[in-house]
Amino acid sequence: MTTYGYFLSCEEHGPRELVRQAKAAERAGFEALWISDHFHPWLDEQGQAPFVWTVIGAIAEATSLPITTAVTCPLVRTHPVIVAQATATTAALTGGRFRLGVGTGEALNEHVIESRWRPAAERLEMLEEAVGLMRELFTGKLVTHRGRHYQVDTARLYTLPDEPAPIYMSGFGDKSIELAGRIADGYVSTGPSAESVEKFRQAGGAGKPTLGGLKACYAADEASARKTVHRLWPTRGIKGEASQILPLPRHFEQLAASVTEDEAVAGTPCGPDPEVHARALREYVDAGFDEVYVSQIGPEQDAFFDFYQRQVLPLVRG
């Protein structure tokens, strides 16, 4: 049975609003939560970037839903030892409802600590070492680590959950998907690719959870929804490696100026037709994802939750 969850956008909303949305999502019948982890939004127009761990702590007390970061980068901006401590505390606070989603990150967030943006192969190598280090710390033992990328001196986590939080990994290219299958407890993606799910399973991910996320925009009419997507998320139309290597929102704004409305909206269900939204969710189910998360773009959050509760979720749940 597919799990349907809500994807909280830290780029668009402040902390109190995110907590309010989490509660609304639970009332609407969503079964789990994703939350993004950013230091900067993609665009100034989006306007927010709260510290995700503070928000998760509040959500943990406000709802009973499982929570997954989509995704945290434990490489540069936040050292893996600190991510391990945050993860263990959050898992203890939630009674085991927390899953750590990790990835190799974007310069947009990571450059604030180190301006050199490392090649993808090096970041994958760092992520593999970081995940191994965090798993060591989750044992509660005293850890000294002398690795290629990280040096840790006699670190021990004292606050631990009953069971270590699962670590899920985002992956898009073949090398990252192979690494996810080998080292992660589950797979995270933002595209309905059956090929990626199959590669993950073949690389060691057979039987492990697969989680997919998408954005949507409910509005009373499709035209206004499309305009909202184009205003807030034109970055969805930017191709190639730019999303990994550009350091500032203004750089994304410069590229986004050439993105058309059709390019921004491509693949995003827009407007008031429940079948359009249900069809987009089914693409992830058909691709083999066990959990599907959807994020409403723009301010009409309450209308979205009402729409999904009454019309969309009943369609996909049959």
CSV table of C-alpha atoms in Angstrom, one decimal:
chain,number,residue,atom,x,y,z
A,1,MET,CA,0.0,0.0,0.0
A,2,THR,CA,1.4,3.4,-1.0
A,3,THR,CA,2.0,6.0,1.6
A,4,TYR,CA,1.0,9.6,0.7
A,5,GLY,CA,2.8,12.4,2.5
A,6,TYR,CA,3.1,16.1,2.4
A,7,PHE,CA,6.3,17.9,1.4
A,8,LEU,CA,7.0,21.0,3.6
A,9,SER,CA,8.9,23.7,1.7
A,10,CYS,CA,11.4,25.6,3.9
A,11,GLU,CA,12.2,27.8,0.9
A,12,GLU,CA,8.7,29.3,0.8
A,13,HIS,CA,7.5,29.3,4.4
A,14,GLY,CA,8.6,30.4,7.9
A,15,PRO,CA,8.8,28.1,10.9
A,16,ARG,CA,5.4,28.8,12.4
A,17,GLU,CA,3.7,28.4,9.1
A,18,LEU,CA,5.5,25.1,8.4
A,19,VAL,CA,4.3,23.7,11.8
A,20,ARG,CA,0.8,24.9,11.0
A,21,GLN,CA,1.0,23.1,7.6
A,22,ALA,CA,2.2,19.9,9.2
A,23,LYS,CA,-0.8,19.8,11.5
A,24,ALA,CA,-3.1,20.6,8.6
A,25,ALA,CA,-1.5,17.8,6.5
A,26,GLU,CA,-2.2,15.3,9.3
A,27,ARG,CA,-5.9,16.5,9.5
A,28,ALA,CA,-6.2,16.2,5.8
A,29,GLY,CA,-5.2,12.5,5.8
A,30,PHE,CA,-1.6,12.7,4.7
A,31,GLU,CA,0.4,9.9,6.4
A,32,ALA,CA,4.0,11.3,6.6
A,33,LEU,CA,6.0,14.4,6.1
A,34,TRP,CA,9.1,15.5,4.1
A,35,ILE,CA,10.9,18.7,4.9
A,36,SER,CA,13.6,20.5,2.9
A,37,ASP,CA,16.9,21.6,4.5
A,38,HIS,CA,18.2,24.8,3.0
A,39,PHE,CA,20.4,27.7,4.1
A,40,HIS,CA,19.3,29.9,1.2
A,41,PRO,CA,16.1,29.7,-0.8
A,42,TRP,CA,16.5,29.2,-4.6
A,43,LEU,CA,15.1,32.7,-5.2
A,44,ASP,CA,14.6,35.8,-3.1
A,45,GLU,CA,10.9,35.6,-4.3
A,46,GLN,CA,10.5,32.4,-2.3
A,47,GLY,CA,11.8,34.3,0.7
A,48,GLN,CA,12.5,31.8,3.5
A,49,ALA,CA,15.1,29.4,4.9
A,50,PRO,CA,14.5,28.5,8.5
A,51,PHE,CA,16.9,26.1,10.4
A,52,VAL,CA,15.3,22.8,9.7
A,53,TRP,CA,16.2,21.1,13.0
A,54,THR,CA,14.3,23.7,15.1
A,55,VAL,CA,11.3,23.3,12.9
A,56,ILE,CA,11.4,19.5,13.0
A,57,GLY,CA,11.4,19.6,16.8
A,58,ALA,CA,8.3,21.7,16.9
A,59,ILE,CA,6.6,19.5,14.3
A,60,ALA,CA,7.5,16.4,16.3
A,61,GLU,CA,5.4,17.7,19.2
A,62,ALA,CA,2.6,19.1,17.0
A,63,THR,CA,1.9,15.9,14.9
A,64,SER,CA,2.2,12.2,15.1
A,65,LEU,CA,3.5,11.7,11.6
A,66,PRO,CA,6.9,10.3,10.5
A,67,ILE,CA,9.3,13.0,9.3
A,68,THR,CA,12.1,12.8,6.7
A,69,THR,CA,14.5,15.4,5.6
A,70,ALA,CA,14.6,15.8,1.9
A,71,VAL,CA,17.4,16.2,2.0
A,72,THR,CA,20.2,17.1,4.4
A,73,CYS,CA,23.8,17.5,3.2
A,74,PRO,CA,26.2,16.2,5.9
A,75,LEU,CA,29.4,17.3,4.1
A,76,VAL,CA,30.5,20.9,4.6
A,77,ARG,CA,28.0,23.3,6.0
A,78,THR,CA,27.0,20.8,8.7
A,79,HIS,CA,29.6,18.3,9.9
A,80,PRO,CA,28.5,14.7,10.0
A,81,VAL,CA,29.1,14.6,13.7
A,82,ILE,CA,26.6,17.4,14.3
A,83,VAL,CA,24.1,15.8,11.8
A,84,ALA,CA,24.5,12.6,13.7
A,85,GLN,CA,23.7,14.3,17.1
A,86,ALA,CA,20.7,16.2,15.6
A,87,THR,CA,19.4,12.9,14.0
A,88,ALA,CA,19.8,10.9,17.2
A,89,THR,CA,18.1,13.6,19.3
A,90,THR,CA,15.3,14.0,16.8
A,91,ALA,CA,14.7,10.3,16.6
A,92,ALA,CA,14.6,10.1,20.4
A,93,LEU,CA,12.2,13.0,20.6
A,94,THR,CA,9.8,11.5,18.0
A,95,GLY,CA,9.9,8.0,19.4
A,96,GLY,CA,11.4,6.6,16.2
A,97,ARG,CA,9.4,8.7,13.7
A,98,PHE,CA,12.4,10.4,12.1
A,99,ARG,CA,14.3,9.3,9.0
A,100,LEU,CA,17.4,11.2,7.8
A,101,GLY,CA,17.4,11.9,4.1
A,102,VAL,CA,20.9,12.8,2.8
A,103,GLY,CA,22.5,13.9,-0.4
A,104,THR,CA,25.5,15.6,-1.8
A,105,GLY,CA,24.0,19.1,-1.6
A,106,GLU,CA,24.2,22.3,-3.7
A,107,ALA,CA,26.7,25.2,-3.6
A,108,LEU,CA,23.6,27.4,-2.9
A,109,ASN,CA,23.7,26.2,0.7
A,110,GLU,CA,27.2,24.7,1.2
A,111,HIS,CA,29.4,27.6,-0.1
A,112,VAL,CA,28.6,29.7,3.0
A,113,ILE,CA,31.3,27.6,4.9
A,114,GLU,CA,33.6,26.7,2.1
A,115,SER,CA,33.7,28.6,-1.3
A,116,ARG,CA,35.3,25.8,-3.2
A,117,TRP,CA,32.6,23.6,-4.7
A,118,ARG,CA,33.9,20.1,-5.0
A,119,PRO,CA,33.4,17.8,-8.0
A,120,ALA,CA,30.5,15.3,-7.8
A,121,ALA,CA,32.8,12.3,-7.4
A,122,GLU,CA,34.5,13.8,-4.4
A,123,ARG,CA,31.2,14.7,-2.8
A,124,LEU,CA,30.0,11.2,-3.2
A,125,GLU,CA,33.2,10.0,-1.6
A,126,MET,CA,32.6,12.4,1.3
A,127,LEU,CA,29.0,11.3,1.7
A,128,GLU,CA,30.0,7.6,1.9
A,129,GLU,CA,32.5,8.5,4.6
A,130,ALA,CA,30.0,10.7,6.4
A,131,VAL,CA,27.3,8.0,6.5
A,132,GLY,CA,29.7,5.5,7.8
A,133,LEU,CA,30.8,7.9,10.5
A,134,MET,CA,27.3,8.7,11.5
A,135,ARG,CA,26.4,5.0,11.8
A,136,GLU,CA,29.4,4.6,14.1
A,137,LEU,CA,28.2,7.4,16.3
A,138,PHE,CA,24.7,5.9,16.4
A,139,THR,CA,26.1,2.9,18.3
A,140,GLY,CA,26.7,5.2,21.3
A,141,LYS,CA,30.4,4.1,21.5
A,142,LEU,CA,33.3,6.5,21.8
A,143,VAL,CA,34.4,7.3,18.2
A,144,THR,CA,37.8,8.4,16.9
A,145,HIS,CA,37.9,8.7,13.2
A,146,ARG,CA,40.8,9.4,10.9
A,147,GLY,CA,39.4,9.4,7.4
A,148,ARG,CA,40.2,11.0,4.1
A,149,HIS,CA,37.7,13.8,4.5
A,150,TYR,CA,36.9,13.9,8.2
A,151,GLN,CA,38.8,13.8,11.5
A,152,VAL,CA,36.9,13.1,14.7
A,153,ASP,CA,38.5,13.0,18.1
A,154,THR,CA,36.8,10.9,20.9
A,155,ALA,CA,33.2,11.8,20.1
A,156,ARG,CA,30.3,10.0,21.8
A,157,LEU,CA,26.5,10.5,21.5
A,158,TYR,CA,24.8,10.2,24.8
A,159,THR,CA,21.2,10.9,23.8
A,160,LEU,CA,20.1,8.0,21.5
A,161,PRO,CA,16.8,6.6,20.3
A,162,ASP,CA,15.8,3.0,21.0
A,163,GLU,CA,16.8,2.2,17.4
A,164,PRO,CA,19.1,4.2,15.1
A,165,ALA,CA,17.2,6.4,12.6
A,166,PRO,CA,17.3,5.0,9.0
A,167,ILE,CA,19.4,6.9,6.5
A,168,TYR,CA,17.9,7.4,3.1
A,169,MET,CA,19.9,8.8,0.2
A,170,SER,CA,19.0,11.0,-2.8
A,171,GLY,CA,20.4,10.0,-6.1
A,172,PHE,CA,19.9,11.0,-9.7
A,173,GLY,CA,22.9,9.8,-11.8
A,174,ASP,CA,24.1,6.2,-12.0
A,175,LYS,CA,27.0,6.7,-9.5
A,176,SER,CA,24.8,8.3,-6.8
A,177,ILE,CA,22.1,5.7,-7.2
A,178,GLU,CA,24.6,2.9,-7.0
A,179,LEU,CA,26.0,4.4,-3.8
A,180,ALA,CA,22.5,4.8,-2.4
A,181,GLY,CA,21.8,1.1,-3.0
A,182,ARG,CA,25.0,0.1,-1.3
A,183,ILE,CA,25.0,2.3,1.8
A,184,ALA,CA,21.5,3.7,2.4
A,185,ASP,CA,18.4,2.2,4.1
A,186,GLY,CA,16.2,3.8,1.4
A,187,TYR,CA,16.1,5.9,-1.7
A,188,VAL,CA,14.9,9.4,-2.3
A,189,SER,CA,14.1,11.1,-5.6
A,190,THR,CA,12.1,14.0,-7.0
A,191,GLY,CA,11.3,12.4,-10.4
A,192,PRO,CA,9.0,9.5,-11.3
A,193,SER,CA,11.8,7.4,-12.8
A,194,ALA,CA,11.2,3.6,-12.8
A,195,GLU,CA,14.7,3.2,-14.2
A,196,SER,CA,16.2,4.9,-11.2
A,197,VAL,CA,14.2,2.7,-8.8
A,198,GLU,CA,15.3,-0.4,-10.6
A,199,LYS,CA,18.9,0.7,-10.6
A,200,PHE,CA,18.7,1.3,-6.8
A,201,ARG,CA,17.2,-2.1,-6.2
A,202,GLN,CA,19.9,-3.8,-8.4
A,203,ALA,CA,22.6,-1.9,-6.5
A,204,GLY,CA,21.6,-3.4,-3.2
A,205,GLY,CA,18.4,-1.6,-2.5
A,206,ALA,CA,16.0,-4.5,-3.0
A,207,GLY,CA,13.4,-4.5,-0.3
A,208,LYS,CA,14.4,-1.0,0.9
A,209,PRO,CA,11.9,1.9,0.9
A,210,THR,CA,11.7,4.2,-2.1
A,211,LEU,CA,10.4,7.7,-1.6
A,212,GLY,CA,9.4,10.2,-4.4
A,213,GLY,CA,8.4,13.8,-4.2
A,214,LEU,CA,6.8,16.3,-6.5
A,215,LYS,CA,5.4,19.8,-6.5
A,216,ALA,CA,1.8,20.8,-7.3
A,217,CYS,CA,-0.2,24.0,-7.4
A,218,TYR,CA,-3.9,23.9,-6.6
A,219,ALA,CA,-5.9,27.0,-7.5
A,220,ALA,CA,-9.4,27.8,-8.6
A,221,ASP,CA,-8.3,28.0,-12.2
A,222,GLU,CA,-5.3,26.5,-14.0
A,223,ALA,CA,-4.1,29.8,-15.4
A,224,SER,CA,-3.5,31.4,-12.0
A,225,ALA,CA,-1.9,28.2,-10.8
A,226,ARG,CA,0.6,28.2,-13.7
A,227,LYS,CA,1.4,31.8,-13.0
A,228,THR,CA,2.2,31.0,-9.3
A,229,VAL,CA,4.5,28.2,-10.3
A,230,HIS,CA,6.3,30.4,-12.8
A,231,ARG,CA,6.7,33.2,-10.2
A,232,LEU,CA,7.9,31.0,-7.3
A,233,TRP,CA,9.6,28.0,-9.0
A,234,PRO,CA,10.9,29.0,-12.5
A,235,THR,CA,14.0,27.2,-11.4
A,236,ARG,CA,12.2,23.9,-12.2
A,237,GLY,CA,12.8,24.8,-15.9
A,238,ILE,CA,16.6,25.2,-15.4
A,239,LYS,CA,18.4,22.3,-16.9
A,240,GLY,CA,21.8,20.7,-16.4
A,241,GLU,CA,24.2,21.1,-13.4
A,242,ALA,CA,23.4,24.8,-12.6
A,243,SER,CA,21.3,23.8,-9.6
A,244,GLN,CA,24.4,22.1,-8.0
A,245,ILE,CA,27.0,24.8,-8.8
A,246,LEU,CA,25.4,28.2,-8.5
A,247,PRO,CA,26.0,29.9,-5.1
A,248,LEU,CA,23.4,32.6,-4.8
A,249,PRO,CA,19.6,33.1,-5.3
A,250,ARG,CA,20.4,36.0,-7.7
A,251,HIS,CA,22.3,33.7,-10.0
A,252,PHE,CA,19.2,31.5,-10.2
A,253,GLU,CA,17.1,34.6,-10.8
A,254,GLN,CA,19.3,35.5,-13.7
A,255,LEU,CA,18.9,32.1,-15.3
A,256,ALA,CA,15.2,31.9,-14.5
A,257,ALA,CA,14.6,35.1,-16.4
A,258,SER,CA,14.8,33.0,-19.6
A,259,VAL,CA,12.5,30.2,-18.4
A,260,THR,CA,9.1,30.2,-20.0
A,261,GLU,CA,5.9,29.4,-18.1
A,262,ASP,CA,5.6,26.1,-20.0
A,263,GLU,CA,9.1,25.2,-19.0
A,264,ALA,CA,8.5,26.0,-15.4
A,265,VAL,CA,5.2,24.2,-15.2
A,266,ALA,CA,6.3,21.0,-17.1
A,267,GLY,CA,5.4,18.0,-15.0
A,268,THR,CA,3.7,20.0,-12.3
A,269,PRO,CA,0.0,19.4,-11.8
A,270,CYS,CA,-1.8,22.7,-11.8
A,271,GLY,CA,-5.4,23.9,-11.2
A,272,PRO,CA,-8.6,22.4,-9.8
A,273,ASP,CA,-8.9,19.1,-11.7
A,274,PRO,CA,-8.4,16.3,-9.2
A,275,GLU,CA,-7.6,13.8,-11.9
A,276,VAL,CA,-4.7,15.9,-13.1
A,277,HIS,CA,-3.2,15.8,-9.6
A,278,ALA,CA,-4.0,12.1,-9.1
A,279,ARG,CA,-2.4,11.2,-12.4
A,280,ALA,CA,0.8,12.9,-11.3
A,281,LEU,CA,0.9,10.9,-8.0
A,282,ARG,CA,0.2,7.7,-9.9
A,283,GLU,CA,3.3,8.2,-12.1
A,284,TYR,CA,5.4,7.7,-8.9
A,285,VAL,CA,3.4,4.7,-7.8
A,286,ASP,CA,3.7,3.2,-11.3
A,287,ALA,CA,7.5,3.9,-11.2
A,288,GLY,CA,7.7,1.7,-8.1
A,289,PHE,CA,7.8,4.3,-5.3
A,290,ASP,CA,6.5,3.1,-1.9
A,291,GLU,CA,5.9,6.6,-0.6
A,292,VAL,CA,4.8,9.7,-2.5
A,293,TYR,CA,5.1,13.3,-1.2
A,294,VAL,CA,3.5,16.4,-2.7
A,295,SER,CA,4.2,20.0,-2.0
A,296,GLN,CA,1.7,22.8,-2.7
A,297,ILE,CA,3.4,25.8,-4.4
A,298,GLY,CA,2.2,29.2,-3.2
A,299,PRO,CA,0.0,30.6,-0.4
A,300,GLU,CA,-3.2,28.6,-0.9
A,301,GLN,CA,-2.3,25.9,1.5
A,302,ASP,CA,-5.6,25.5,3.3
A,303,ALA,CA,-7.5,25.3,0.0
A,304,PHE,CA,-5.0,22.7,-1.2
A,305,PHE,CA,-5.4,20.5,1.9
A,306,ASP,CA,-9.2,20.6,1.6
A,307,PHE,CA,-8.9,19.8,-2.1
A,308,TYR,CA,-6.6,16.8,-1.6
A,309,GLN,CA,-8.6,15.5,1.4
A,310,ARG,CA,-11.9,15.6,-0.4
A,311,GLN,CA,-11.0,14.9,-4.0
A,312,VAL,CA,-7.4,13.7,-4.7
A,313,LEU,CA,-6.4,11.3,-2.0
A,314,PRO,CA,-9.7,9.3,-2.4
A,315,LEU,CA,-8.9,8.9,-6.1
A,316,VAL,CA,-5.4,7.5,-5.6
A,317,ARG,CA,-6.3,5.3,-2.6
A,318,GLY,CA,-9.2,3.8,-4.6
